[in-house]
Short mmCIF file of C-alpha atoms in Angstrom, two decimals:
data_model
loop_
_atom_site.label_atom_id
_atom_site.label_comp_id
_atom_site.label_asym_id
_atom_site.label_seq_id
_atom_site.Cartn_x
_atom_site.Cartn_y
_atom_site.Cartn_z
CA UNK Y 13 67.67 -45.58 7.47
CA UNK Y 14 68.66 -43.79 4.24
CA UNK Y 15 66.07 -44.28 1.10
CA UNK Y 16 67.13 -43.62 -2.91
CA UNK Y 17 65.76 -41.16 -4.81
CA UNK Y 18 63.76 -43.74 -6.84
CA UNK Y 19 62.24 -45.28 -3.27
CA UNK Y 20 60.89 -42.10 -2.28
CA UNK Y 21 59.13 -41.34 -5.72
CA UNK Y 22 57.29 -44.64 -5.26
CA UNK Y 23 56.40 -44.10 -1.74
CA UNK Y 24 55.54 -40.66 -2.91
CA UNK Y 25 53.31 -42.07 -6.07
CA UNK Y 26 51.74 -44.76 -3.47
CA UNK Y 27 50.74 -42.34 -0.87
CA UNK Y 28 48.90 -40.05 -3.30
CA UNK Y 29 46.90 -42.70 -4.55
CA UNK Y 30 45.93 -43.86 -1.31
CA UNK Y 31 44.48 -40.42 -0.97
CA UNK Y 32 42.78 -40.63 -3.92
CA UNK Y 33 41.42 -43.66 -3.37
CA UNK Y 34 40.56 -42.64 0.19
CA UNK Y 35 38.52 -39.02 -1.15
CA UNK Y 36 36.34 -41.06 -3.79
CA UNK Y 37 35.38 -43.44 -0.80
CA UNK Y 38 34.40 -40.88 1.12
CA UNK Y 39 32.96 -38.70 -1.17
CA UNK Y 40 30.64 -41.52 -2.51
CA UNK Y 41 29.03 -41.91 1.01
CA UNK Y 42 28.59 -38.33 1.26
CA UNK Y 43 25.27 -37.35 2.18
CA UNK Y 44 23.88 -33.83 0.76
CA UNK Y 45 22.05 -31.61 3.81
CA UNK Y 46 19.39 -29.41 3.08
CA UNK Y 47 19.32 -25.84 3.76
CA UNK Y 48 16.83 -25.19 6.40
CA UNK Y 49 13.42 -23.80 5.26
CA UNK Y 50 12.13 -20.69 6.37
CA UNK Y 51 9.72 -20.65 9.19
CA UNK Y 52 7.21 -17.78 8.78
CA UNK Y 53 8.68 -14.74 8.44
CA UNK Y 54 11.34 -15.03 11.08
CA UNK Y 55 13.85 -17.77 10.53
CA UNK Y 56 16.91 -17.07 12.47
CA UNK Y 57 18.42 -19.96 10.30
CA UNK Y 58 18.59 -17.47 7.33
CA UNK Y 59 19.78 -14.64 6.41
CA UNK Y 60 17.85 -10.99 6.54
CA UNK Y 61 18.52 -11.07 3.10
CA UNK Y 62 16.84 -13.91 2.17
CA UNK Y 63 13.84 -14.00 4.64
CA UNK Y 64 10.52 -13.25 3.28
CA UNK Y 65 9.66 -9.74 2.48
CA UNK Y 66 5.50 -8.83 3.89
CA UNK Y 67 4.36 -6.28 2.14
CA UNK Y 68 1.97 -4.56 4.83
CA UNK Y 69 2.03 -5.36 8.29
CA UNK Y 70 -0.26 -7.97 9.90
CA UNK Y 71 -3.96 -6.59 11.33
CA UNK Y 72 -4.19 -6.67 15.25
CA UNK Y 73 -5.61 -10.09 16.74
CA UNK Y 74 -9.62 -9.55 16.77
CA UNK Y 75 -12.15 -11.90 16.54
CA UNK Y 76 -13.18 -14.82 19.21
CA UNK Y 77 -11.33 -14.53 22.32
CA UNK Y 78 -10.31 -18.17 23.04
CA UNK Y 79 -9.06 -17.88 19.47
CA UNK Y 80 -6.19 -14.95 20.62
CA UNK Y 81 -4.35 -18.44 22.00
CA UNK Y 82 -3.62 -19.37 18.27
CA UNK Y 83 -1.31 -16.43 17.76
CA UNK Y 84 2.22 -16.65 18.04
CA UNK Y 85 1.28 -20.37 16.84
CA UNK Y 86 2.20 -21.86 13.48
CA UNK Y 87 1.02 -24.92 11.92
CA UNK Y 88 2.69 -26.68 8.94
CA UNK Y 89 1.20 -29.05 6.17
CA UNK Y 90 3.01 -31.00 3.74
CA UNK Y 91 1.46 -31.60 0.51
CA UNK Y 92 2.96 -32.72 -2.96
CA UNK Y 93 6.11 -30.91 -3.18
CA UNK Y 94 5.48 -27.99 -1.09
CA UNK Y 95 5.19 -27.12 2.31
CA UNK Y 96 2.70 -24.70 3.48
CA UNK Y 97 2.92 -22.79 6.60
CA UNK Y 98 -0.02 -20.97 8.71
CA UNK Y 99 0.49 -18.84 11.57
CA UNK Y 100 -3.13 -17.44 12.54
CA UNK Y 101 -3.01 -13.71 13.15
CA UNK Y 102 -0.11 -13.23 11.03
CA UNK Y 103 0.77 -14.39 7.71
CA UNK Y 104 0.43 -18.11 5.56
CA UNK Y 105 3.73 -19.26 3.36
CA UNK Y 106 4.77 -21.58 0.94
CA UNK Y 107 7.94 -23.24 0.23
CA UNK Y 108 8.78 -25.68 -2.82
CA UNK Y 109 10.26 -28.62 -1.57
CA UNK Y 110 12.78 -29.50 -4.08
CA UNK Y 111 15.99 -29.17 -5.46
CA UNK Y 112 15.48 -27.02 -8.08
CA UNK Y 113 17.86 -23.90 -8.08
CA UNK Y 114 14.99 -21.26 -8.15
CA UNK Y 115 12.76 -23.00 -5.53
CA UNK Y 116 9.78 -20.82 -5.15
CA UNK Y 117 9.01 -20.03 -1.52
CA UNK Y 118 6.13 -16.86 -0.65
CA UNK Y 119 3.71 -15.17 1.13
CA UNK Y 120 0.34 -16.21 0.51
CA UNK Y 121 -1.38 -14.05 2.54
CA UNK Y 122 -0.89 -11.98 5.75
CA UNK Y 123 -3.91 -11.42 8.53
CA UNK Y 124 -6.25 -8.49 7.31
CA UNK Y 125 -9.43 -9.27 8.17
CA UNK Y 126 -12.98 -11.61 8.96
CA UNK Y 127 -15.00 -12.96 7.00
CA UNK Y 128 -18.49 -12.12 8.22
CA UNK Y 129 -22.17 -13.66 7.58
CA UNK Y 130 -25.35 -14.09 9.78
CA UNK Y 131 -24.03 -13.09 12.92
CA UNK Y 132 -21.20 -15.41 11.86
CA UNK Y 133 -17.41 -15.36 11.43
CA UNK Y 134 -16.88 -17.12 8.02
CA UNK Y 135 -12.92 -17.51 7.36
CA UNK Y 136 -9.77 -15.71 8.30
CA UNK Y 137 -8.58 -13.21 4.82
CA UNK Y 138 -5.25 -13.53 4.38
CA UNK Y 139 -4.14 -10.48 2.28
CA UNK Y 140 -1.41 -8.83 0.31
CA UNK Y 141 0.98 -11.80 -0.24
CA UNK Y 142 3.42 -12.23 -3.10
CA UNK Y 143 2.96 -10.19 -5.93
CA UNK Y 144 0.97 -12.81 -8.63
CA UNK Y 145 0.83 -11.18 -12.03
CA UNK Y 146 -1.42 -7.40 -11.96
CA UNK Y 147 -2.49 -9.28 -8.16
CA UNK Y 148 -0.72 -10.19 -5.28
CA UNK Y 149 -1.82 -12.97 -3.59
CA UNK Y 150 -4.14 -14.01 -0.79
CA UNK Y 151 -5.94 -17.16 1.04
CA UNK Y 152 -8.85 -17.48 2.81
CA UNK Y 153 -9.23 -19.83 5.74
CA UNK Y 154 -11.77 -21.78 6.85
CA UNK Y 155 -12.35 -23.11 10.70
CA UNK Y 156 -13.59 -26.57 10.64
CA UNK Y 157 -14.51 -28.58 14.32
CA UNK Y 158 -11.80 -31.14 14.63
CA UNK Y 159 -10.26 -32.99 17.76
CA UNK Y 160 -6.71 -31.06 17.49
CA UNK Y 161 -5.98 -28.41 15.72
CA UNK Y 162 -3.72 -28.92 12.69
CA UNK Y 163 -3.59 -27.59 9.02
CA UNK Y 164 -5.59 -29.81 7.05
CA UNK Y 165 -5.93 -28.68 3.38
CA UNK Y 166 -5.05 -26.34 0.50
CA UNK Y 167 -6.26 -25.55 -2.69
CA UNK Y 168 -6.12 -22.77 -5.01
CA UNK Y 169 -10.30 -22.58 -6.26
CA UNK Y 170 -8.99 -19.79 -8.54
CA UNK Y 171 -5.64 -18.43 -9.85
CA UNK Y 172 -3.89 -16.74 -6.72
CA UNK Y 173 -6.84 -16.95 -4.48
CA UNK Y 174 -6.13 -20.02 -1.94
CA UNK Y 175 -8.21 -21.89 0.18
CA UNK Y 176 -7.08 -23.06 3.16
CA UNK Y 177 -9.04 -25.68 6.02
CA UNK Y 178 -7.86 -25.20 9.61
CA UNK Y 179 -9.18 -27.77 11.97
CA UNK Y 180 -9.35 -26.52 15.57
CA UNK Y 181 -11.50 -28.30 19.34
CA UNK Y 182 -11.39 -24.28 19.37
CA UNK Y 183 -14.46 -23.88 17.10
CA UNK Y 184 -16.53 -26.50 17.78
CA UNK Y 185 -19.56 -24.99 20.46
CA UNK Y 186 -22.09 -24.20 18.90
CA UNK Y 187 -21.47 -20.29 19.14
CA UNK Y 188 -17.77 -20.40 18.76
CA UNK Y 189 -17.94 -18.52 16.48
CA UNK Y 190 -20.84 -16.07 16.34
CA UNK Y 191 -19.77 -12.22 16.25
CA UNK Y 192 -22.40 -10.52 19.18
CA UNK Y 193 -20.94 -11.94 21.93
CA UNK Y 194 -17.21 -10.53 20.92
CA UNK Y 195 -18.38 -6.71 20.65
CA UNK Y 196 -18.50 -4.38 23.12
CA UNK Y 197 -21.84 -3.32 25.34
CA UNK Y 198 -21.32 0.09 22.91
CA UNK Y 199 -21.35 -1.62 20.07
CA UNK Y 200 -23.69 -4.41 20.56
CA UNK Y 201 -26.51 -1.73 21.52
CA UNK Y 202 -25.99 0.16 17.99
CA UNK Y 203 -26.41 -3.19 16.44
CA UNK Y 204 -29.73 -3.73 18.55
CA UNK Y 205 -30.93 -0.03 17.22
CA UNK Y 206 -30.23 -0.83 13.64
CA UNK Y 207 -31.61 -4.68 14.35
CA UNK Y 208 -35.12 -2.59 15.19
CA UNK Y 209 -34.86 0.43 12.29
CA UNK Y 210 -34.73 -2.50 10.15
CA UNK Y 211 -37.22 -4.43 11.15
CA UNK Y 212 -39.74 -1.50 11.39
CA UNK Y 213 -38.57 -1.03 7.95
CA UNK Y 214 -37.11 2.62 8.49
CA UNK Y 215 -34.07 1.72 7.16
CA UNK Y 216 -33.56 -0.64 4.16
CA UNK Y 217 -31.31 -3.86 3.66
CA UNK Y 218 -28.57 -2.11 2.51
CA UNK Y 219 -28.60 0.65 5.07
CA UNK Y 220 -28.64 -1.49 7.55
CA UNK Y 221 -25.88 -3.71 6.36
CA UNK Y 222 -23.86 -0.35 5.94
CA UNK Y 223 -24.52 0.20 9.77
CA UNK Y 224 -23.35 -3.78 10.84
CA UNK Y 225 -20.18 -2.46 8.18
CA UNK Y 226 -19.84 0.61 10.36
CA UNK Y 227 -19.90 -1.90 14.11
CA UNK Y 228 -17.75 -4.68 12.72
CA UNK Y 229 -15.13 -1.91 11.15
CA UNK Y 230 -15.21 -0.09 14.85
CA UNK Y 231 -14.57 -3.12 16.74
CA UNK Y 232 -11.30 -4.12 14.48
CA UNK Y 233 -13.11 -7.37 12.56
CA UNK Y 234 -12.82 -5.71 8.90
CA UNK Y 235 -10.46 -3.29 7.63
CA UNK Y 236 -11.83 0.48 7.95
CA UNK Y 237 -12.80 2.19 4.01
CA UNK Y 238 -13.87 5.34 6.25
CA UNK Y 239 -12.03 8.17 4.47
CA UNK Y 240 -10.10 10.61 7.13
CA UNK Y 241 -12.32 13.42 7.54
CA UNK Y 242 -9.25 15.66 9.56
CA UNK Y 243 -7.30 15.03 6.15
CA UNK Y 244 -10.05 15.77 3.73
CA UNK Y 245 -10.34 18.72 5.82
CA UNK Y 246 -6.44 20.01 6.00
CA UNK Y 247 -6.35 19.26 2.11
CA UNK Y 248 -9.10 21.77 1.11
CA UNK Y 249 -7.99 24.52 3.59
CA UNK Y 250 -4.31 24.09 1.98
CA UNK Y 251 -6.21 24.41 -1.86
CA UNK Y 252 -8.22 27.72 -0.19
CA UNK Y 253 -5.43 29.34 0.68
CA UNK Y 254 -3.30 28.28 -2.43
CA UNK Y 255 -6.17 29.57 -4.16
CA UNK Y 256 -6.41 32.90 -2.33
CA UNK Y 257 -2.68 33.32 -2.72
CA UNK Y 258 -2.84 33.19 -6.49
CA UNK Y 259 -6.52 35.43 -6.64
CA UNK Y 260 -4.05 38.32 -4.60
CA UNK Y 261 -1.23 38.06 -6.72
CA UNK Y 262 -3.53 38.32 -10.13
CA UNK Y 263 -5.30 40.81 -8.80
CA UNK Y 264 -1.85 43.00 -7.65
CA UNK Y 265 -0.67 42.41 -11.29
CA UNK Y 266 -3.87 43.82 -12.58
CA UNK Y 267 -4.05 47.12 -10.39
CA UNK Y 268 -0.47 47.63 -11.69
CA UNK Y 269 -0.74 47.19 -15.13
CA UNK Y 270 -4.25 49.45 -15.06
CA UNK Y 271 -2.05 52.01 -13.25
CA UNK Y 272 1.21 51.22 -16.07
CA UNK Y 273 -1.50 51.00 -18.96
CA UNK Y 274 -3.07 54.70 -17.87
CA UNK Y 275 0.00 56.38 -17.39
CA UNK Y 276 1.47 55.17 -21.05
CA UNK Y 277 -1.86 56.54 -22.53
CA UNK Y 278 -2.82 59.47 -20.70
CA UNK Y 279 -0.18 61.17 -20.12
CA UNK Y 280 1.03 63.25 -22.67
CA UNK Y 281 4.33 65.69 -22.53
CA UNK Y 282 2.38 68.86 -21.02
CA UNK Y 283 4.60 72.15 -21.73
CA UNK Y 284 3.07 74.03 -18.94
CA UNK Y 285 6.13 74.27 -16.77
CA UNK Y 286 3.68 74.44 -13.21
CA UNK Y 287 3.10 70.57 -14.43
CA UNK Y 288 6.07 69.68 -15.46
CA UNK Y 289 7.66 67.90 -12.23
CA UNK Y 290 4.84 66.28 -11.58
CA UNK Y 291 5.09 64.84 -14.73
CA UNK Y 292 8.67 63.70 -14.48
CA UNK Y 293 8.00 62.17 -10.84
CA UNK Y 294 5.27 59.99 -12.48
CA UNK Y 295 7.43 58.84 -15.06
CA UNK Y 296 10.47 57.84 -12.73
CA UNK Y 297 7.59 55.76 -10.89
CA UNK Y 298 7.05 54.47 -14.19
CA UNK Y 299 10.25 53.19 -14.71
CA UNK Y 300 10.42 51.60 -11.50
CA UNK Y 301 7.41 49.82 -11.46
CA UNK Y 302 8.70 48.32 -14.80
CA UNK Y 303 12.12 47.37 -13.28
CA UNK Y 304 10.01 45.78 -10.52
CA UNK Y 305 7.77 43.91 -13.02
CA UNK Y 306 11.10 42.59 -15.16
CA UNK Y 307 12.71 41.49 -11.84
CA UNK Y 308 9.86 38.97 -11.20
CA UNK Y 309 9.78 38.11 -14.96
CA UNK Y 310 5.84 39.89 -15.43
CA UNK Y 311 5.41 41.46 -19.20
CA UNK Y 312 3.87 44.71 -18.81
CA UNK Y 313 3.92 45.63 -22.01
CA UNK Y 314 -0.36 45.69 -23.06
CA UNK Y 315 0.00 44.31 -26.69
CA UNK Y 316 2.45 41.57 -25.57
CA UNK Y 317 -0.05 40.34 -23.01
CA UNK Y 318 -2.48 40.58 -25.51
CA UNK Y 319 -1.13 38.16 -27.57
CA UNK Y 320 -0.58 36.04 -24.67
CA UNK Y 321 -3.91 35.93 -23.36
CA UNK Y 322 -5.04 34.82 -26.54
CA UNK Y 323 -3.02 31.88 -27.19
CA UNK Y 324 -3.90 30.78 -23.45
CA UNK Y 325 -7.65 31.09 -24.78
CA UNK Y 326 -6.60 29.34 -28.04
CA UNK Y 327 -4.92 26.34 -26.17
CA UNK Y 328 -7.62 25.95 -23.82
CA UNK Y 329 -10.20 25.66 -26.27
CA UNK Y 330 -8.02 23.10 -28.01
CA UNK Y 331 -8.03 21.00 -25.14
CA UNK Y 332 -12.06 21.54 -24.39
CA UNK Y 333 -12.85 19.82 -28.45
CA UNK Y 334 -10.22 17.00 -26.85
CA UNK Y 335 -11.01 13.68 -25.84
CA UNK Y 336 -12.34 13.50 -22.73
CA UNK Y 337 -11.95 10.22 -21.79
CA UNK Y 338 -15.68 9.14 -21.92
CA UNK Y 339 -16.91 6.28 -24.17
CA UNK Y 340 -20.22 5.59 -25.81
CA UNK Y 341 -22.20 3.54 -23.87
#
């Protein structure tokens, strides 16, 4: 069957039109899918690039032992527009649930350390999240008795502090959650000594809470402020010997430029012709000693370190009649 040239632009014309008609159909009923939010830190959904960034590493698992089964755990809670995210033992993030092309989504917190009171563990600190102005961010969370356990609530008490309630069957005896029972038998008999210092009043309240400091940081419940005695150490014996260093080379410039400074002054051309070598030999010492001293860039010339000496003296005392940083109190 043979079509004209006029029959074939028409089918053409009708067949893109059909198309058309067919791609605005379509395209009316299609639905938009959302990207997948991150979970945690480790979404394998994303991309390295665009996975949350933790600051510091999470703090070992310490604390009750039938609590260790939360880790590896995460609970979610969806609240307003955003999505919060808490995976005890490890880190606490947010994501904005929305649309919007800069979506925030952060780290609120990651596991540091216990809260501690009366023999008791408070709340979970959550710390070193997203930077949040001059402070980055963190969350504290609370363990409340509850029949499962599920993320029940967050607030933000003050600006990028968060509070966060954590309902757990997990917590609810009645010594869940005391801190004795989790120490060792090392520890709990130094808490027993300072328990007795204390009350025979050889020790006072804040000695003793320095000592409970001391057991909880040993046993891994609070992050350790003990400075690194082995470092303090290496440190000073590095400044001694820097210090000794420079002490020999001062003093090896000083014997020379005695020796230098005696020679130019006391030794005058002697005529006596028994002397007279002698004399020469000391003065080709001279001039060696003074090549030497050039080489390493030392002025031996007396009135030239003179002058030098005093304008170190002269800066220095400009510096003492400076400001020295204290204010009037």
């Amino acid at each position: 069957m043979r079509f004209s040239k006029r029959t074939h632009c028409l089918l053409a014309q009708w067949l893109l039109g059909l198309f058309l008609l067919l791609s605005y159909g379509f395209a009316g009923k299609m639905k938009i899918v959302e990207e997948p939010n991150t979970f945690g830190l480790n979404n394998p959904f994303m991309a390295q690039a665009n996975r949350l960034q933790p600051r510091v590493s999470p703090s070992p698992v310490s604390g009750p032992h039938h609590l260790h089964q939360l880790a590896g755990k995460c609970f979610t809670l969806l609240e307003s527009t955003y999505k919060y995210e808490f995976c005890p033992f490890h880190n606490i993030t947010q994501h904005e649930q929305t649309f919007r092309w800069n979506a925030y989504s952060g780290i609120l917190g990651i596991w540091q350390e216990w809260e501690i009171e009366n023999n008791t563990f408070r709340g979970m600190w959550m710390r070193e999240g997203d930077a949040c102005g001059t402070r980055n961010r963190e969350t504290k969370v609370i363990l409340v008795c509850s029949s499962s356990s599920k993320l029940a609530q967050v607030s933000e008490p003050s600006t990028c502090v968060y509070s966060l309630t954590f309902e757990t069957p997990l917590v609810c005896h009645p010594h869940a959650l005391l801190v004795y029972p989790t120490l060792t038998e090392a520890l709990q008999k130094e808490w027993d000594e300072a328990e007795q210092a204390h009350y025979e009043e050889l020790i006072t309240d804040q000695g003793y809470n320095n000592l409970l400091r001391d057991i909880f940081e040993d046993a891994g419940l609070l992050k350790s402020h003990k400075v690194n005695l082995e470092t303090t150490k290496a440190v000073s014996s590095l400044d001694t010997q820097n210090s000794l260093q420079k002490c020999t080379e001062v003093c090896l410039f000083l014997l020379i430029f005695t020796f230098i400074f005696i020679l130019q002054h006391f030794t005058q051309p002697i005529v006596h012709n028994t002397y007279f070598k002698e004399l020469e030999k000391l003065r080709e010492n001279i001039q060696r000693l003074q090549a030497l001293l050039t080489q390493h860039n030392i002025p031996f010339d007396p009135q030239q370190i003179a002058i030098n000496h005093q304008s170190s003296e002269t800066e220095k005392d400009e510096h003492l009649r400076g400001d020295t940083g204290t204010a009037d109190l």
